[in-house]
Amino acid sequence: MFAEDLSPFFDTTSGFAQLATVGGVAVGVIFDNGYALGNVGMLGMASSQPSITLKTSDVPASPVGSAVLIGSASYLVAAHEPDGTGMSRLLLESAT
């Protein structure tokens, strides 16, 4: 079986990642908080869905409800989306 080395993607020194605390453990993650415009009648509505991408092996056993700290922002894990390749996306909601 082919096993990809994902560590360069989550290198917090010279890679794409930044350090975050997920369930009390410091891990390298890729943080995304892009905005989306939803169709709500004539006006529309702006929203965002913060998420982090990390190695599935770094995801806590029961991630939903776990605390996530990225910089000074606190979040809770709302959903876990493993992609089957060793990577996972955790959807976040604001803890404040």
PDB file of N, CA and C in Angstrom:
ATOM      1  N   MET A   1       0.844  -1.187   0.000  1.00  0.00           N
ATOM      2  CA  MET A   1       0.000   0.000   0.000  1.00  0.00           C
ATOM      3  C   MET A   1       0.881   1.240   0.000  1.00  0.00           C
ATOM      4  N   PHE A   2       0.512   2.208  -0.778  1.00  0.00           N
ATOM      5  CA  PHE A   2       1.247   3.458  -0.886  1.00  0.00           C
ATOM      6  C   PHE A   2       0.907   4.361   0.290  1.00  0.00           C
ATOM      7  N   ALA A   3       1.929   4.894   0.950  1.00  0.00           N
ATOM      8  CA  ALA A   3       1.708   5.811   2.082  1.00  0.00           C
ATOM      9  C   ALA A   3       2.420   7.120   1.784  1.00  0.00           C
ATOM     10  N   GLU A   4       1.658   8.179   1.651  1.00  0.00           N
ATOM     11  CA  GLU A   4       2.198   9.507   1.361  1.00  0.00           C
ATOM     12  C   GLU A   4       2.735  10.145   2.635  1.00  0.00           C
ATOM     13  N   ASP A   5       3.874  10.816   2.537  1.00  0.00           N
ATOM     14  CA  ASP A   5       4.425  11.580   3.660  1.00  0.00           C
ATOM     15  C   ASP A   5       3.769  12.958   3.649  1.00  0.00           C
ATOM     16  N   LEU A   6       2.861  13.193   4.596  1.00  0.00           N
ATOM     17  CA  LEU A   6       2.107  14.448   4.647  1.00  0.00           C
ATOM     18  C   LEU A   6       2.808  15.526   5.455  1.00  0.00           C
ATOM     19  N   SER A   7       3.920  15.199   6.110  1.00  0.00           N
ATOM     20  CA  SER A   7       4.574  16.146   7.013  1.00  0.00           C
ATOM     21  C   SER A   7       4.980  17.466   6.350  1.00  0.00           C
ATOM     22  N   PRO A   8       5.415  17.519   5.082  1.00  0.00           N
ATOM     23  CA  PRO A   8       5.756  18.833   4.502  1.00  0.00           C
ATOM     24  C   PRO A   8       4.572  19.803   4.445  1.00  0.00           C
ATOM     25  N   PHE A   9       3.369  19.286   4.298  1.00  0.00           N
ATOM     26  CA  PHE A   9       2.192  20.144   4.237  1.00  0.00           C
ATOM     27  C   PHE A   9       1.868  20.761   5.591  1.00  0.00           C
ATOM     28  N   PHE A  10       2.254  20.078   6.657  1.00  0.00           N
ATOM     29  CA  PHE A  10       1.903  20.529   8.004  1.00  0.00           C
ATOM     30  C   PHE A  10       3.117  21.015   8.782  1.00  0.00           C
ATOM     31  N   ASP A  11       4.154  21.411   8.061  1.00  0.00           N
ATOM     32  CA  ASP A  11       5.351  21.989   8.660  1.00  0.00           C
ATOM     33  C   ASP A  11       5.047  23.437   9.035  1.00  0.00           C
ATOM     34  N   THR A  12       5.097  23.748  10.330  1.00  0.00           N
ATOM     35  CA  THR A  12       4.755  25.099  10.786  1.00  0.00           C
ATOM     36  C   THR A  12       5.907  26.079  10.647  1.00  0.00           C
ATOM     37  N   THR A  13       7.103  25.591  10.314  1.00  0.00           N
ATOM     38  CA  THR A  13       8.265  26.467  10.163  1.00  0.00           C
ATOM     39  C   THR A  13       8.392  26.991   8.738  1.00  0.00           C
ATOM     40  N   SER A  14       8.368  26.084   7.761  1.00  0.00           N
ATOM     41  CA  SER A  14       8.566  26.512   6.376  1.00  0.00           C
ATOM     42  C   SER A  14       7.501  25.975   5.430  1.00  0.00           C
ATOM     43  N   GLY A  15       6.437  25.417   5.966  1.00  0.00           N
ATOM     44  CA  GLY A  15       5.377  24.858   5.131  1.00  0.00           C
ATOM     45  C   GLY A  15       4.139  25.728   5.113  1.00  0.00           C
ATOM     46  N   PHE A  16       3.020  25.113   4.811  1.00  0.00           N
ATOM     47  CA  PHE A  16       1.747  25.814   4.679  1.00  0.00           C
ATOM     48  C   PHE A  16       1.019  25.992   6.011  1.00  0.00           C
ATOM     49  N   ALA A  17       1.427  25.254   7.015  1.00  0.00           N
ATOM     50  CA  ALA A  17       0.629  25.131   8.244  1.00  0.00           C
ATOM     51  C   ALA A  17       0.952  26.191   9.287  1.00  0.00           C
ATOM     52  N   GLN A  18       0.017  26.298  10.228  1.00  0.00           N
ATOM     53  CA  GLN A  18       0.242  27.095  11.412  1.00  0.00           C
ATOM     54  C   GLN A  18      -0.074  26.206  12.613  1.00  0.00           C
ATOM     55  N   LEU A  19       0.475  26.561  13.746  1.00  0.00           N
ATOM     56  CA  LEU A  19       0.293  25.768  14.949  1.00  0.00           C
ATOM     57  C   LEU A  19      -1.068  26.056  15.568  1.00  0.00           C
ATOM     58  N   ALA A  20      -1.777  25.008  15.937  1.00  0.00           N
ATOM     59  CA  ALA A  20      -3.072  25.121  16.606  1.00  0.00           C
ATOM     60  C   ALA A  20      -3.120  24.073  17.707  1.00  0.00           C
ATOM     61  N   THR A  21      -3.993  24.308  18.665  1.00  0.00           N
ATOM     62  CA  THR A  21      -4.226  23.326  19.716  1.00  0.00           C
ATOM     63  C   THR A  21      -5.582  22.693  19.452  1.00  0.00           C
ATOM     64  N   VAL A  22      -5.583  21.381  19.255  1.00  0.00           N
ATOM     65  CA  VAL A  22      -6.806  20.638  18.957  1.00  0.00           C
ATOM     66  C   VAL A  22      -6.994  19.602  20.055  1.00  0.00           C
ATOM     67  N   GLY A  23      -8.039  19.762  20.841  1.00  0.00           N
ATOM     68  CA  GLY A  23      -8.288  18.825  21.932  1.00  0.00           C
ATOM     69  C   GLY A  23      -7.156  18.782  22.933  1.00  0.00           C
ATOM     70  N   GLY A  24      -6.469  19.923  23.126  1.00  0.00           N
ATOM     71  CA  GLY A  24      -5.381  20.008  24.091  1.00  0.00           C
ATOM     72  C   GLY A  24      -4.017  19.607  23.567  1.00  0.00           C
ATOM     73  N   VAL A  25      -3.920  19.248  22.285  1.00  0.00           N
ATOM     74  CA  VAL A  25      -2.654  18.809  21.680  1.00  0.00           C
ATOM     75  C   VAL A  25      -2.259  19.796  20.580  1.00  0.00           C
ATOM     76  N   ALA A  26      -1.008  20.242  20.589  1.00  0.00           N
ATOM     77  CA  ALA A  26      -0.509  21.168  19.561  1.00  0.00           C
ATOM     78  C   ALA A  26      -0.195  20.388  18.283  1.00  0.00           C
ATOM     79  N   VAL A  27      -0.792  20.820  17.170  1.00  0.00           N
ATOM     80  CA  VAL A  27      -0.579  20.176  15.869  1.00  0.00           C
ATOM     81  C   VAL A  27      -0.501  21.237  14.781  1.00  0.00           C
ATOM     82  N   GLY A  28       0.103  20.884  13.670  1.00  0.00           N
ATOM     83  CA  GLY A  28       0.133  21.753  12.499  1.00  0.00           C
ATOM     84  C   GLY A  28      -1.153  21.583  11.711  1.00  0.00           C
ATOM     85  N   VAL A  29      -1.794  22.701  11.372  1.00  0.00           N
ATOM     86  CA  VAL A  29      -3.059  22.668  10.632  1.00  0.00           C
ATOM     87  C   VAL A  29      -3.031  23.713   9.526  1.00  0.00           C
ATOM     88  N   ILE A  30      -3.896  23.539   8.566  1.00  0.00           N
ATOM     89  CA  ILE A  30      -4.135  24.556   7.550  1.00  0.00           C
ATOM     90  C   ILE A  30      -5.511  25.138   7.852  1.00  0.00           C
ATOM     91  N   PHE A  31      -5.534  26.419   8.222  1.00  0.00           N
ATOM     92  CA  PHE A  31      -6.767  27.094   8.638  1.00  0.00           C
ATOM     93  C   PHE A  31      -7.396  27.811   7.460  1.00  0.00           C
ATOM     94  N   ASP A  32      -8.716  27.695   7.341  1.00  0.00           N
ATOM     95  CA  ASP A  32      -9.447  28.363   6.272  1.00  0.00           C
ATOM     96  C   ASP A  32     -10.704  28.989   6.854  1.00  0.00           C
ATOM     97  N   ASN A  33     -10.944  30.247   6.544  1.00  0.00           N
ATOM     98  CA  ASN A  33     -12.143  30.924   7.022  1.00  0.00           C
ATOM     99  C   ASN A  33     -12.700  31.808   5.910  1.00  0.00           C
ATOM    100  N   GLY A  34     -12.856  31.227   4.743  1.00  0.00           N
ATOM    101  CA  GLY A  34     -13.340  31.977   3.593  1.00  0.00           C
ATOM    102  C   GLY A  34     -14.806  32.338   3.703  1.00  0.00           C
ATOM    103  N   TYR A  35     -15.174  33.439   3.084  1.00  0.00           N
ATOM    104  CA  TYR A  35     -16.560  33.889   3.087  1.00  0.00           C
ATOM    105  C   TYR A  35     -17.301  33.357   1.878  1.00  0.00           C
ATOM    106  N   ALA A  36     -18.595  33.176   2.051  1.00  0.00           N
ATOM    107  CA  ALA A  36     -19.451  32.707   0.967  1.00  0.00           C
ATOM    108  C   ALA A  36     -20.698  33.573   0.943  1.00  0.00           C
ATOM    109  N   LEU A  37     -21.217  33.811  -0.233  1.00  0.00           N
ATOM    110  CA  LEU A  37     -22.438  34.586  -0.385  1.00  0.00           C
ATOM    111  C   LEU A  37     -23.573  33.632  -0.699  1.00  0.00           C
ATOM    112  N   GLY A  38     -24.576  33.622   0.153  1.00  0.00           N
ATOM    113  CA  GLY A  38     -25.732  32.756  -0.054  1.00  0.00           C
ATOM    114  C   GLY A  38     -26.862  33.496  -0.728  1.00  0.00           C
ATOM    115  N   ASN A  39     -27.657  32.799  -1.484  1.00  0.00           N
ATOM    116  CA  ASN A  39     -28.817  33.377  -2.156  1.00  0.00           C
ATOM    117  C   ASN A  39     -29.990  33.416  -1.193  1.00  0.00           C
ATOM    118  N   VAL A  40     -30.328  34.609  -0.729  1.00  0.00           N
ATOM    119  CA  VAL A  40     -31.484  34.786   0.156  1.00  0.00           C
ATOM    120  C   VAL A  40     -32.309  35.922  -0.432  1.00  0.00           C
ATOM    121  N   GLY A  41     -33.196  35.588  -1.319  1.00  0.00           N
ATOM    122  CA  GLY A  41     -34.032  36.608  -1.961  1.00  0.00           C
ATOM    123  C   GLY A  41     -33.197  37.542  -2.814  1.00  0.00           C
ATOM    124  N   MET A  42     -33.564  38.815  -2.805  1.00  0.00           N
ATOM    125  CA  MET A  42     -32.900  39.816  -3.631  1.00  0.00           C
ATOM    126  C   MET A  42     -31.585  40.293  -3.034  1.00  0.00           C
ATOM    127  N   LEU A  43     -31.414  40.164  -1.718  1.00  0.00           N
ATOM    128  CA  LEU A  43     -30.262  40.764  -1.059  1.00  0.00           C
ATOM    129  C   LEU A  43     -29.058  39.837  -0.935  1.00  0.00           C
ATOM    130  N   GLY A  44     -29.267  38.601  -0.603  1.00  0.00           N
ATOM    131  CA  GLY A  44     -28.168  37.694  -0.338  1.00  0.00           C
ATOM    132  C   GLY A  44     -27.713  37.804   1.105  1.00  0.00           C
ATOM    133  N   MET A  45     -26.839  36.918   1.519  1.00  0.00           N
ATOM    134  CA  MET A  45     -26.356  36.911   2.884  1.00  0.00           C
ATOM    135  C   MET A  45     -24.927  36.377   2.892  1.00  0.00           C
ATOM    136  N   ALA A  46     -24.041  37.075   3.618  1.00  0.00           N
ATOM    137  CA  ALA A  46     -22.658  36.627   3.731  1.00  0.00           C
ATOM    138  C   ALA A  46     -22.519  35.705   4.926  1.00  0.00           C
ATOM    139  N   SER A  47     -21.674  34.711   4.791  1.00  0.00           N
ATOM    140  CA  SER A  47     -21.447  33.758   5.868  1.00  0.00           C
ATOM    141  C   SER A  47     -20.023  33.233   5.755  1.00  0.00           C
ATOM    142  N   SER A  48     -19.579  32.530   6.771  1.00  0.00           N
ATOM    143  CA  SER A  48     -18.279  31.862   6.689  1.00  0.00           C
ATOM    144  C   SER A  48     -18.375  30.526   7.396  1.00  0.00           C
ATOM    145  N   GLN A  49     -17.484  29.618   7.057  1.00  0.00           N
ATOM    146  CA  GLN A  49     -17.416  28.322   7.720  1.00  0.00           C
ATOM    147  C   GLN A  49     -15.948  28.049   8.017  1.00  0.00           C
ATOM    148  N   PRO A  50     -15.487  28.491   9.195  1.00  0.00           N
ATOM    149  CA  PRO A  50     -14.091  28.215   9.515  1.00  0.00           C
ATOM    150  C   PRO A  50     -13.843  26.718   9.588  1.00  0.00           C
ATOM    151  N   SER A  51     -12.669  26.307   9.125  1.00  0.00           N
ATOM    152  CA  SER A  51     -12.308  24.889   9.167  1.00  0.00           C
ATOM    153  C   SER A  51     -10.796  24.762   9.230  1.00  0.00           C
ATOM    154  N   ILE A  52     -10.364  23.598   9.663  1.00  0.00           N
ATOM    155  CA  ILE A  52      -8.939  23.273   9.633  1.00  0.00           C
ATOM    156  C   ILE A  52      -8.770  21.944   8.924  1.00  0.00           C
ATOM    157  N   THR A  53      -7.677  21.822   8.212  1.00  0.00           N
ATOM    158  CA  THR A  53      -7.291  20.577   7.580  1.00  0.00           C
ATOM    159  C   THR A  53      -6.055  20.080   8.316  1.00  0.00           C
ATOM    160  N   LEU A  54      -6.049  18.806   8.652  1.00  0.00           N
ATOM    161  CA  LEU A  54      -4.934  18.221   9.388  1.00  0.00           C
ATOM    162  C   LEU A  54      -4.846  16.741   9.066  1.00  0.00           C
ATOM    163  N   LYS A  55      -3.751  16.128   9.513  1.00  0.00           N
ATOM    164  CA  LYS A  55      -3.602  14.692   9.322  1.00  0.00           C
ATOM    165  C   LYS A  55      -4.654  13.980  10.166  1.00  0.00           C
ATOM    166  N   THR A  56      -5.292  12.968   9.599  1.00  0.00           N
ATOM    167  CA  THR A  56      -6.306  12.211  10.324  1.00  0.00           C
ATOM    168  C   THR A  56      -5.724  11.617  11.603  1.00  0.00           C
ATOM    169  N   SER A  57      -4.460  11.257  11.578  1.00  0.00           N
ATOM    170  CA  SER A  57      -3.825  10.692  12.777  1.00  0.00           C
ATOM    171  C   SER A  57      -3.710  11.704  13.914  1.00  0.00           C
ATOM    172  N   ASP A  58      -3.842  13.005  13.611  1.00  0.00           N
ATOM    173  CA  ASP A  58      -3.789  14.056  14.633  1.00  0.00           C
ATOM    174  C   ASP A  58      -5.171  14.432  15.170  1.00  0.00           C
ATOM    175  N   VAL A  59      -6.228  13.843  14.615  1.00  0.00           N
ATOM    176  CA  VAL A  59      -7.595  14.153  15.050  1.00  0.00           C
ATOM    177  C   VAL A  59      -7.880  13.388  16.339  1.00  0.00           C
ATOM    178  N   PRO A  60      -8.438  14.062  17.361  1.00  0.00           N
ATOM    179  CA  PRO A  60      -8.804  13.345  18.592  1.00  0.00           C
ATOM    180  C   PRO A  60      -9.804  12.224  18.308  1.00  0.00           C
ATOM    181  N   ALA A  61      -9.875  11.237  19.203  1.00  0.00           N
ATOM    182  CA  ALA A  61     -10.749  10.074  19.013  1.00  0.00           C
ATOM    183  C   ALA A  61     -12.209  10.471  18.812  1.00  0.00           C
ATOM    184  N   SER A  62     -12.712  11.383  19.585  1.00  0.00           N
ATOM    185  CA  SER A  62     -14.082  11.893  19.441  1.00  0.00           C
ATOM    186  C   SER A  62     -13.995  13.406  19.257  1.00  0.00           C
ATOM    187  N   PRO A  63     -13.750  13.876  18.030  1.00  0.00           N
ATOM    188  CA  PRO A  63     -13.429  15.291  17.834  1.00  0.00           C
ATOM    189  C   PRO A  63     -14.584  16.268  18.020  1.00  0.00           C
ATOM    190  N   VAL A  64     -15.828  15.862  17.739  1.00  0.00           N
ATOM    191  CA  VAL A  64     -16.950  16.803  17.806  1.00  0.00           C
ATOM    192  C   VAL A  64     -17.088  17.320  19.240  1.00  0.00           C
ATOM    193  N   GLY A  65     -17.073  18.653  19.374  1.00  0.00           N
ATOM    194  CA  GLY A  65     -17.156  19.296  20.679  1.00  0.00           C
ATOM    195  C   GLY A  65     -15.803  19.626  21.274  1.00  0.00           C
ATOM    196  N   SER A  66     -14.717  19.142  20.662  1.00  0.00           N
ATOM    197  CA  SER A  66     -13.366  19.425  21.154  1.00  0.00           C
ATOM    198  C   SER A  66     -13.019  20.892  20.954  1.00  0.00           C
ATOM    199  N   ALA A  67     -12.215  21.415  21.850  1.00  0.00           N
ATOM    200  CA  ALA A  67     -11.771  22.809  21.756  1.00  0.00           C
ATOM    201  C   ALA A  67     -10.620  22.929  20.766  1.00  0.00           C
ATOM    202  N   VAL A  68     -10.626  24.015  20.001  1.00  0.00           N
ATOM    203  CA  VAL A  68      -9.564  24.329  19.056  1.00  0.00           C
ATOM    204  C   VAL A  68      -9.143  25.769  19.304  1.00  0.00           C
ATOM    205  N   LEU A  69      -7.846  25.988  19.445  1.00  0.00           N
ATOM    206  CA  LEU A  69      -7.307  27.334  19.636  1.00  0.00           C
ATOM    207  C   LEU A  69      -6.344  27.623  18.497  1.00  0.00           C
ATOM    208  N   ILE A  70      -6.641  28.681  17.734  1.00  0.00           N
ATOM    209  CA  ILE A  70      -5.790  29.102  16.626  1.00  0.00           C
ATOM    210  C   ILE A  70      -5.445  30.558  16.882  1.00  0.00           C
ATOM    211  N   GLY A  71      -4.198  30.828  17.201  1.00  0.00           N
ATOM    212  CA  GLY A  71      -3.807  32.168  17.605  1.00  0.00           C
ATOM    213  C   GLY A  71      -4.550  32.518  18.878  1.00  0.00           C
ATOM    214  N   SER A  72      -5.334  33.583  18.839  1.00  0.00           N
ATOM    215  CA  SER A  72      -6.128  33.968  20.010  1.00  0.00           C
ATOM    216  C   SER A  72      -7.608  33.637  19.830  1.00  0.00           C
ATOM    217  N   ALA A  73      -7.970  32.966  18.745  1.00  0.00           N
ATOM    218  CA  ALA A  73      -9.364  32.627  18.460  1.00  0.00           C
ATOM    219  C   ALA A  73      -9.699  31.228  18.967  1.00  0.00           C
ATOM    220  N   SER A  74     -10.827  31.123  19.668  1.00  0.00           N
ATOM    221  CA  SER A  74     -11.276  29.842  20.214  1.00  0.00           C
ATOM    222  C   SER A  74     -12.462  29.314  19.420  1.00  0.00           C
ATOM    223  N   TYR A  75     -12.409  28.023  19.109  1.00  0.00           N
ATOM    224  CA  TYR A  75     -13.464  27.364  18.349  1.00  0.00           C
ATOM    225  C   TYR A  75     -13.810  26.039  19.009  1.00  0.00           C
ATOM    226  N   LEU A  76     -14.928  25.477  18.587  1.00  0.00           N
ATOM    227  CA  LEU A  76     -15.323  24.118  18.934  1.00  0.00           C
ATOM    228  C   LEU A  76     -15.511  23.353  17.631  1.00  0.00           C
ATOM    229  N   VAL A  77     -15.173  22.070  17.637  1.00  0.00           N
ATOM    230  CA  VAL A  77     -15.341  21.245  16.436  1.00  0.00           C
ATOM    231  C   VAL A  77     -16.822  20.911  16.280  1.00  0.00           C
ATOM    232  N   ALA A  78     -17.385  21.268  15.123  1.00  0.00           N
ATOM    233  CA  ALA A  78     -18.791  20.994  14.825  1.00  0.00           C
ATOM    234  C   ALA A  78     -18.956  19.700  14.028  1.00  0.00           C
ATOM    235  N   ALA A  79     -17.962  19.353  13.193  1.00  0.00           N
ATOM    236  CA  ALA A  79     -18.057  18.151  12.365  1.00  0.00           C
ATOM    237  C   ALA A  79     -16.668  17.700  11.955  1.00  0.00           C
ATOM    238  N   HIS A  80     -16.537  16.401  11.721  1.00  0.00           N
ATOM    239  CA  HIS A  80     -15.281  15.800  11.272  1.00  0.00           C
ATOM    240  C   HIS A  80     -15.526  15.178   9.904  1.00  0.00           C
ATOM    241  N   GLU A  81     -14.716  15.566   8.916  1.00  0.00           N
ATOM    242  CA  GLU A  81     -14.853  15.049   7.554  1.00  0.00           C
ATOM    243  C   GLU A  81     -13.543  14.415   7.100  1.00  0.00           C
ATOM    244  N   PRO A  82     -13.330  13.127   7.408  1.00  0.00           N
ATOM    245  CA  PRO A  82     -12.128  12.460   6.890  1.00  0.00           C
ATOM    246  C   PRO A  82     -12.301  12.201   5.395  1.00  0.00           C
ATOM    247  N   ASP A  83     -11.192  12.326   4.637  1.00  0.00           N
ATOM    248  CA  ASP A  83     -11.326  12.136   3.188  1.00  0.00           C
ATOM    249  C   ASP A  83     -10.847  10.772   2.709  1.00  0.00           C
ATOM    250  N   GLY A  84     -10.380   9.923   3.629  1.00  0.00           N
ATOM    251  CA  GLY A  84      -9.963   8.576   3.255  1.00  0.00           C
ATOM    252  C   GLY A  84      -8.541   8.488   2.741  1.00  0.00           C
ATOM    253  N   THR A  85      -7.816   9.611   2.686  1.00  0.00           N
ATOM    254  CA  THR A  85      -6.437   9.601   2.199  1.00  0.00           C
ATOM    255  C   THR A  85      -5.434   9.928   3.302  1.00  0.00           C
ATOM    256  N   GLY A  86      -5.908   9.996   4.546  1.00  0.00           N
ATOM    257  CA  GLY A  86      -5.034  10.368   5.647  1.00  0.00           C
ATOM    258  C   GLY A  86      -5.166  11.819   6.057  1.00  0.00           C
ATOM    259  N   MET A  87      -6.081  12.537   5.404  1.00  0.00           N
ATOM    260  CA  MET A  87      -6.335  13.942   5.718  1.00  0.00           C
ATOM    261  C   MET A  87      -7.766  14.067   6.225  1.00  0.00           C
ATOM    262  N   SER A  88      -7.977  15.044   7.107  1.00  0.00           N
ATOM    263  CA  SER A  88      -9.315  15.315   7.628  1.00  0.00           C
ATOM    264  C   SER A  88      -9.567  16.807   7.646  1.00  0.00           C
ATOM    265  N   ARG A  89     -10.817  17.159   7.545  1.00  0.00           N
ATOM    266  CA  ARG A  89     -11.249  18.545   7.680  1.00  0.00           C
ATOM    267  C   ARG A  89     -12.170  18.606   8.886  1.00  0.00           C
ATOM    268  N   LEU A  90     -11.858  19.515   9.808  1.00  0.00           N
ATOM    269  CA  LEU A  90     -12.714  19.738  10.950  1.00  0.00           C
ATOM    270  C   LEU A  90     -13.438  21.057  10.747  1.00  0.00           C
ATOM    271  N   LEU A  91     -14.772  21.019  10.717  1.00  0.00           N
ATOM    272  CA  LEU A  91     -15.565  22.241  10.611  1.00  0.00           C
ATOM    273  C   LEU A  91     -15.694  22.824  12.003  1.00  0.00           C
ATOM    274  N   LEU A  92     -15.518  24.143  12.099  1.00  0.00           N
ATOM    275  CA  LEU A  92     -15.452  24.797  13.391  1.00  0.00           C
ATOM    276  C   LEU A  92     -16.599  25.775  13.579  1.00  0.00           C
ATOM    277  N   GLU A  93     -16.922  26.028  14.852  1.00  0.00           N
ATOM    278  CA  GLU A  93     -17.845  27.102  15.203  1.00  0.00           C
ATOM    279  C   GLU A  93     -17.203  27.909  16.308  1.00  0.00           C
ATOM    280  N   SER A  94     -17.515  29.177  16.377  1.00  0.00           N
ATOM    281  CA  SER A  94     -16.923  30.058  17.365  1.00  0.00           C
ATOM    282  C   SER A  94     -17.298  29.605  18.773  1.00  0.00           C
ATOM    283  N   ALA A  95     -16.334  29.636  19.681  1.00  0.00           N
ATOM    284  CA  ALA A  95     -16.578  29.228  21.067  1.00  0.00           C
ATOM    285  C   ALA A  95     -17.001  30.411  21.919  1.00  0.00           C
ATOM    286  N   THR A  96     -17.013  31.619  21.339  1.00  0.00           N
ATOM    287  CA  THR A  96     -17.376  32.796  22.117  1.00  0.00           C
ATOM    288  C   THR A  96     -18.764  33.286  21.788  1.00  0.00           C
TER     289      THR A  96
END
